[in-house]
Coordinates of C-alpha atoms and ligand atoms in Angstrom, one line a residue:
X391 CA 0.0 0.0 0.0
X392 CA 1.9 3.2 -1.3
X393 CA -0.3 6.4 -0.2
X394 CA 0.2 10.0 -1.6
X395 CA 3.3 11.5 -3.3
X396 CA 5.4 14.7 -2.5
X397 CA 8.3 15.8 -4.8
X398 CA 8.7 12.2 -6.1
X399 CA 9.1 8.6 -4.8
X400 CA 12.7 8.9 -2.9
X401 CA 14.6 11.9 -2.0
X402 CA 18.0 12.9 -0.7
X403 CA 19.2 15.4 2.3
X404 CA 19.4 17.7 -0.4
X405 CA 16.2 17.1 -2.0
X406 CA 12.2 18.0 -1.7
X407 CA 11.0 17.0 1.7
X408 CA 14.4 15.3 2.5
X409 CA 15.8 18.8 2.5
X410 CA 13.8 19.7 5.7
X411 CA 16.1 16.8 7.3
X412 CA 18.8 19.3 6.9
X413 CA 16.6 22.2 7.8
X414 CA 16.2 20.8 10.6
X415 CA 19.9 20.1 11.8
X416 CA 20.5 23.5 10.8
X417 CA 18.7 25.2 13.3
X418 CA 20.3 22.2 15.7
X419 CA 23.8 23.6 15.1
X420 CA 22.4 27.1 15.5
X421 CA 20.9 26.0 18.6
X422 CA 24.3 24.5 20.1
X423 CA 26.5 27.0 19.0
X424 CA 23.6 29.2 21.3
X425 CA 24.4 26.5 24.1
X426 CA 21.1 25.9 23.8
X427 CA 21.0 22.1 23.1
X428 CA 24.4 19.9 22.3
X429 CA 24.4 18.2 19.2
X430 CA 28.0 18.6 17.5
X431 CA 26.9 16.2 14.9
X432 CA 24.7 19.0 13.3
X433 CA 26.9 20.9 12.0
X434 CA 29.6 18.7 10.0
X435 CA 26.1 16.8 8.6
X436 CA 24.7 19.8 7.2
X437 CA 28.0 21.1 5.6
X438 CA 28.0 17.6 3.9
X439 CA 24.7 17.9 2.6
X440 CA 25.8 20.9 0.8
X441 CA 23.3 23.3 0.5
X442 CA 25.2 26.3 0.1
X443 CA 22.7 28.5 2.2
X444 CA 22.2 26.2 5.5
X445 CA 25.6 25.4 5.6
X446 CA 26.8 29.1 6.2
X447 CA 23.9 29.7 8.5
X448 CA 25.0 26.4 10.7
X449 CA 28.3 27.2 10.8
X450 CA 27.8 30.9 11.3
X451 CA 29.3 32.1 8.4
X452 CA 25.9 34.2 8.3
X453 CA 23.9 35.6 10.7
X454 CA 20.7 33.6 11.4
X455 CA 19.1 36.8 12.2
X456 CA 17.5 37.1 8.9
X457 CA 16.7 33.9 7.8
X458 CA 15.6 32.0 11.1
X459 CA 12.6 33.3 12.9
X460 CA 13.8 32.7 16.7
X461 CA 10.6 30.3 17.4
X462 CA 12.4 27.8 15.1
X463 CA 15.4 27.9 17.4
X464 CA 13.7 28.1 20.9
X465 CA 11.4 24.8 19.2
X466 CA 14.6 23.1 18.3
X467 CA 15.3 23.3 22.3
X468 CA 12.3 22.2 23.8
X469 CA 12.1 19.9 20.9
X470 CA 15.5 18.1 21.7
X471 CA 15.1 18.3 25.8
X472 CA 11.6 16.1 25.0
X473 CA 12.7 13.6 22.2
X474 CA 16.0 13.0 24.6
X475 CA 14.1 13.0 27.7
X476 CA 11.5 10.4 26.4
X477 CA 14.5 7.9 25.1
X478 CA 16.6 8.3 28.1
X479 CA 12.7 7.7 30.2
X480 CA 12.4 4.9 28.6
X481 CA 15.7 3.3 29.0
X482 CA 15.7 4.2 32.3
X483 CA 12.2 1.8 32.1
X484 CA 13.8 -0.9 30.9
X485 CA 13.3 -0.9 27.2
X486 CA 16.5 -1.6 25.5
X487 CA 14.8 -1.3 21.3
X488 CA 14.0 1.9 19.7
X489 CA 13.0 3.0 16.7
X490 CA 13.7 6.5 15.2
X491 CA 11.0 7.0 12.1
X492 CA 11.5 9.6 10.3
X493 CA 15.6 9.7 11.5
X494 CA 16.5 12.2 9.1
X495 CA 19.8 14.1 10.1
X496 CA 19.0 13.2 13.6
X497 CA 22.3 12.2 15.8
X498 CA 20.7 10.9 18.8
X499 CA 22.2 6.9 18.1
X500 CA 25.5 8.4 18.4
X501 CA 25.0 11.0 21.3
X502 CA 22.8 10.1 23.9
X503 CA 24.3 7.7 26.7
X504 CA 22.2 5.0 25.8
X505 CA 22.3 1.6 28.3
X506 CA 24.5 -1.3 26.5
X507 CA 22.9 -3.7 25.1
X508 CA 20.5 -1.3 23.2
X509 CA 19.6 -1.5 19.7
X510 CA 18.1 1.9 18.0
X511 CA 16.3 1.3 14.7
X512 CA 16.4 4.8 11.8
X513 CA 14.2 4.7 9.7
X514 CA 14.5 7.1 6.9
X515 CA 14.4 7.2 3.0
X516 CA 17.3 4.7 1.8
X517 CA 19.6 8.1 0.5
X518 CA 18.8 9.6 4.0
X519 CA 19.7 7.2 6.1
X520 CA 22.7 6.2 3.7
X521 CA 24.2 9.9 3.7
X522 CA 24.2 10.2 7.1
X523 CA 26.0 6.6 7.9
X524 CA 28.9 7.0 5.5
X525 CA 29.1 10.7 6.6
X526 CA 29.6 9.9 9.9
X527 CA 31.8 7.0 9.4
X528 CA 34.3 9.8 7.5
X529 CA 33.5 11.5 10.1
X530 CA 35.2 9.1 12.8
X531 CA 32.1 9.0 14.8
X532 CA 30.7 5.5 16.5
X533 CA 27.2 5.2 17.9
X534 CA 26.4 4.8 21.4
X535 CA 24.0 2.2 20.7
X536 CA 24.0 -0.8 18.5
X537 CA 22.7 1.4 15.8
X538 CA 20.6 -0.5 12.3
X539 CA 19.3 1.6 9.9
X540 CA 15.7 0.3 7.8
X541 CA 15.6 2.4 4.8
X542 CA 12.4 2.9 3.7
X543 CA 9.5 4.8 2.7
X544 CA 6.8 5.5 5.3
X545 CA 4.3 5.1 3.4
X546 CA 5.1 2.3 2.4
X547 CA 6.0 -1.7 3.9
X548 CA 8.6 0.0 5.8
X549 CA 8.0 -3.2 8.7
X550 CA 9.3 -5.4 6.1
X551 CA 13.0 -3.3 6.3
X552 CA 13.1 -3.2 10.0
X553 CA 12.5 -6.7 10.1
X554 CA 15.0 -7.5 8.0
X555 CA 17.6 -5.1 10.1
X556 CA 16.7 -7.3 13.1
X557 CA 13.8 -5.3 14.8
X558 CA 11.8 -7.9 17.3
X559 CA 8.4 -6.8 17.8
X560 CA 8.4 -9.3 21.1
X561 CA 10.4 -6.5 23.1
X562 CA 8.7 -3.2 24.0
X563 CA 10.0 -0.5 22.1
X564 CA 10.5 3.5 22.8
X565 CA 9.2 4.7 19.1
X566 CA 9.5 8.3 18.1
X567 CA 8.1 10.2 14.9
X568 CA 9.6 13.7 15.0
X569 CA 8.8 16.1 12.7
X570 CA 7.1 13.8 10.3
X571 CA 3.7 14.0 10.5
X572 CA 2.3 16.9 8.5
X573 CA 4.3 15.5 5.9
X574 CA 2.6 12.3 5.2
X575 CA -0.7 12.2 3.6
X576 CA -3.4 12.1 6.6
X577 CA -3.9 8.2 6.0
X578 CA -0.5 7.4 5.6
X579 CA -0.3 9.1 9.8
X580 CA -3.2 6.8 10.6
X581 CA -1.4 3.5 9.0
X582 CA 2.1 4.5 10.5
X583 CA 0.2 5.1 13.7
X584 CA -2.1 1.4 13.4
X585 CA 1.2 -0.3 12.3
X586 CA 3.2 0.9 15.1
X587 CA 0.9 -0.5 17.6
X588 CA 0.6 -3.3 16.1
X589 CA 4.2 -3.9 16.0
X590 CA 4.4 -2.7 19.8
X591 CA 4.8 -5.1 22.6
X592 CA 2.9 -4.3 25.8
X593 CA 5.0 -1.8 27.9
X594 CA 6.2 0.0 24.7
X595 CA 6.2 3.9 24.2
X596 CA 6.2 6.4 22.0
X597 CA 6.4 10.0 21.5
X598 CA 5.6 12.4 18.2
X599 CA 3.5 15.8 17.9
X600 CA 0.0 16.0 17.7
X601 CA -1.2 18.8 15.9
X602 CA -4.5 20.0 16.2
X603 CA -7.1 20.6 13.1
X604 CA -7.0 24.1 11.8
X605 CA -9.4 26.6 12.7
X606 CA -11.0 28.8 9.9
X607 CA -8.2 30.7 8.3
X608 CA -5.5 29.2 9.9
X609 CA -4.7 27.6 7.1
X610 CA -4.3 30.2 4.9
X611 CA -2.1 31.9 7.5
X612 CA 0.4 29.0 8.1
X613 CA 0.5 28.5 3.9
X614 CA 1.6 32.1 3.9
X615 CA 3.8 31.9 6.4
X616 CA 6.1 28.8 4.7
X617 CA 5.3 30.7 1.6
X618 CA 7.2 33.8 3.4
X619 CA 10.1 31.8 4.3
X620 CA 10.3 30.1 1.0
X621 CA 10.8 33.5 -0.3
X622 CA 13.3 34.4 2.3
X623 CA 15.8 31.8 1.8
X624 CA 15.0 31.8 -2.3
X625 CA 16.4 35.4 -1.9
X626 CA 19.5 34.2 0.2
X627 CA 19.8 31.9 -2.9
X628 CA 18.3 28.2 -1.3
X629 CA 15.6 27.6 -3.4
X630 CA 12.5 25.1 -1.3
X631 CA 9.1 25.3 -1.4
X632 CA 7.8 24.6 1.6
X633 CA 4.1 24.9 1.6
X634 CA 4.2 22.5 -1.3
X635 CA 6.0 19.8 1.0
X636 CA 3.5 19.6 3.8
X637 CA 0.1 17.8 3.4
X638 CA -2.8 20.5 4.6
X639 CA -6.3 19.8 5.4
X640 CA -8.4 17.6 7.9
X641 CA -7.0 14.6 9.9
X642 CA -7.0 12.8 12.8
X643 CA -5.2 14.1 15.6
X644 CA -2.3 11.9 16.4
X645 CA -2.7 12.3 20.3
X646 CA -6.4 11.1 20.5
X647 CA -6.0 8.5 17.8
X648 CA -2.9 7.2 19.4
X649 CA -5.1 7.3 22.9
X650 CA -8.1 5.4 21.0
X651 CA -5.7 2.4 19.5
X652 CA -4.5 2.1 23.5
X653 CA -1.7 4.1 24.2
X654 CA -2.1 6.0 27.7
X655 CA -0.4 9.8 26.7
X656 CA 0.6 12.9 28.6
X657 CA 1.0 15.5 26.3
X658 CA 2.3 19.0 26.4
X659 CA 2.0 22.1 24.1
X660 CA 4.5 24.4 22.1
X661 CA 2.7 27.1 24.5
X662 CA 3.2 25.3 28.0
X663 CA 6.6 23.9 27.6
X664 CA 8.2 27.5 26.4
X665 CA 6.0 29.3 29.2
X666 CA 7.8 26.7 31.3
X667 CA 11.4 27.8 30.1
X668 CA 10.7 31.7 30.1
X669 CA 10.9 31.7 26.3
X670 CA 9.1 34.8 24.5
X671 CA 8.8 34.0 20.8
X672 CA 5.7 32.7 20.4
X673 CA 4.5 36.2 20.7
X674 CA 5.0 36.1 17.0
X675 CA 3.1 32.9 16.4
X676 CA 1.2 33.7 13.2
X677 CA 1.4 29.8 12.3
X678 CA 0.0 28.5 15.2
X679 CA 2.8 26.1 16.4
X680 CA 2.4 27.0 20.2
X681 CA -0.8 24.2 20.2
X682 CA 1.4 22.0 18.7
X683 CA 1.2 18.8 21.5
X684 CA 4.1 16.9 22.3
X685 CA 3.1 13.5 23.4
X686 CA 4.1 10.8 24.8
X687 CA 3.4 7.3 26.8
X688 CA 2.8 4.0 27.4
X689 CA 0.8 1.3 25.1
X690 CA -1.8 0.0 27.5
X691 CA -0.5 1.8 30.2
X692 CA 2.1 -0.6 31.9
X693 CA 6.0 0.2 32.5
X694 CA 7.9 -2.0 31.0
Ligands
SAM1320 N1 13.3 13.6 12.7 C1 14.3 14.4 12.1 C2 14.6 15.6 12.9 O1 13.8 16.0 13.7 O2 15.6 16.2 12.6 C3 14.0 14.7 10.7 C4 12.7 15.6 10.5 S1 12.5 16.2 8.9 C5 11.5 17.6 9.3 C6 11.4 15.1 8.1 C7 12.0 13.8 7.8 O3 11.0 12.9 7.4 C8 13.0 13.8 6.6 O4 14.2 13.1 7.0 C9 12.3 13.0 5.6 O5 13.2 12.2 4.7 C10 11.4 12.1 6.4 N2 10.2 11.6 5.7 C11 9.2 12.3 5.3 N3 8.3 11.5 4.7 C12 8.9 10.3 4.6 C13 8.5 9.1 4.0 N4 7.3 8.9 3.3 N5 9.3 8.0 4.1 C14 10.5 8.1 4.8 N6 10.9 9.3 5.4 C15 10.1 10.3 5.3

């Protein structure tokens, strides 16, 4: 079952919605040289990706001022203390398999102290998930876990590559989906979201964003705003469309449909968690991200 198509059948880090992988680790190395998170990985991945524009803005070559609203780099804070806090949770729990969807340029297998014995799962596009293993082999890194890599597309029989990378769906797993959602086509989130519970032992976890339906208008505002920064960084000379990469329109909510296949969640919003940490930019929120929901828990309730 193949469901929806953006910008072609596979991608690259350098490529239509593979390019927000490096987006994303951008405003990661922004965000550590800030001291705001620590991911040293960030930066040497996006200067191999090679987009001319993101590289000088993650190495600092250019000011991020005008090209980075600053409620993309206080999310890239709250979004790393909550992805690392959920893993390290769940190790703590006892769970000793996870499985990153959506890995993108993501360098949490070979940064976060993770117990021996633990095997993290990436699943990404196979040129995703390829780019970043030989560029961090050149780059003498080692992962802290016993790191496989499944790559696939999500919409697809991705099961069948984590399978054959080794994945046991007799152990409870600590699952995250970051940052993938509004990119697959709204069916394609209910399938993921049906196939990882069914792959999930009792005890397992995840965590992703559950982003509510739109209000009247809000659409139009949030397509204008990715429109606005499309034209930004086309000016700066990185050309992206980024309205065109995310799917709009209704769907379920992934919080209450997660809740209504079993999984027990606690969830917080953009809103709370920067109230929380004293940050101010949501003042200029015109896309609606502060009731974004990060969520996360347990599948049937029990600790593993
Ligand atoms: N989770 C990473 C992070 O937070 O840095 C990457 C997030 S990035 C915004 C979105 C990622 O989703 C990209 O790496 C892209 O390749 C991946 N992705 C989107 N749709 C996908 C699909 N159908 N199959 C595989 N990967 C997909």
């Amino acid at each position: 079952m193949t469901f929806g198509e953006y910008g072609g059948d596979s991608w690259d880090a350098a490529s239509g919605v593979g390019a927000t992988a490096t987006m994303s680790a951008a405003v990661r190395a922004i965000a550590t040289r800030a001291d705001l998170i620590d991911d040293p990985f960030a930066e040497p991945l996006v200067r191999a990706v090679g987009i001319d524009h993101l590289t000088r803005l993650a190495t600092g070559e250019v000011s991020h001022d005008d090209s980075v609203d600053r409620i993309w780099i206080d999310m890239a804070e709250v979004r790393a203390d909550f992805y690392d806090g959920f893993f390290l949770d769940s190790t703590s729990a006892g769970i000793t398999q996870a499985v990153i969807l959506a890995a993108g340029l993501d360098s949490r297998a070979y940064r976060l102290p993770w117990p021996p014995g633990t095997v993290v799962y990436e699943v990404d596009q196979p040129q995703v998930i390829g780019f970043k293993t030989r560029t961090l082999v050149e780059l003498g890194a080692t992962p802290t876990a016993d790191r496989r890599t499944a790559g696939a597309d999500l919409r697809d029989d991705w099961p069948a590559a984590l399978r054959i990378a080794g994945f046991d769906p007799a152990r409870p797993t600590a699952w995250s989906a970051e940052g993938l959602l509004s990119y697959l086509p709204p069916e394609a989130q209910d399938h993921l979201l049906d196939t990882v519970t069914a792959l999930s032992a009792p005890g397992s976890r995840v965590a992703t964003e559950s982003r509510p339906n739109p209000r009247p208008g809000d659409e139009a505002e949030t397509r204008q705003g990715l429109r606005r920064i499309s034209d930004r960084w086309r000016t700066q000379g990185f050309d992206t469309d980024m309205e065109k990469l995310r799917h709009f329109g209704e769907r379920n909510e992934a919080g209450p449909y997660l809740r209504r296949l079993g999984w027990e969640l606690d969830g917080a919003t953009i809103r709370d968690l920067f109230t929380a940490r004293g940050l101010q930019s949501l003042q200029d929120d015109t896309m609606r991200l502060g009731d974004l929901r990060y969520v996360s828990g347990v599948l049937g309730g029990s600790v593993a």
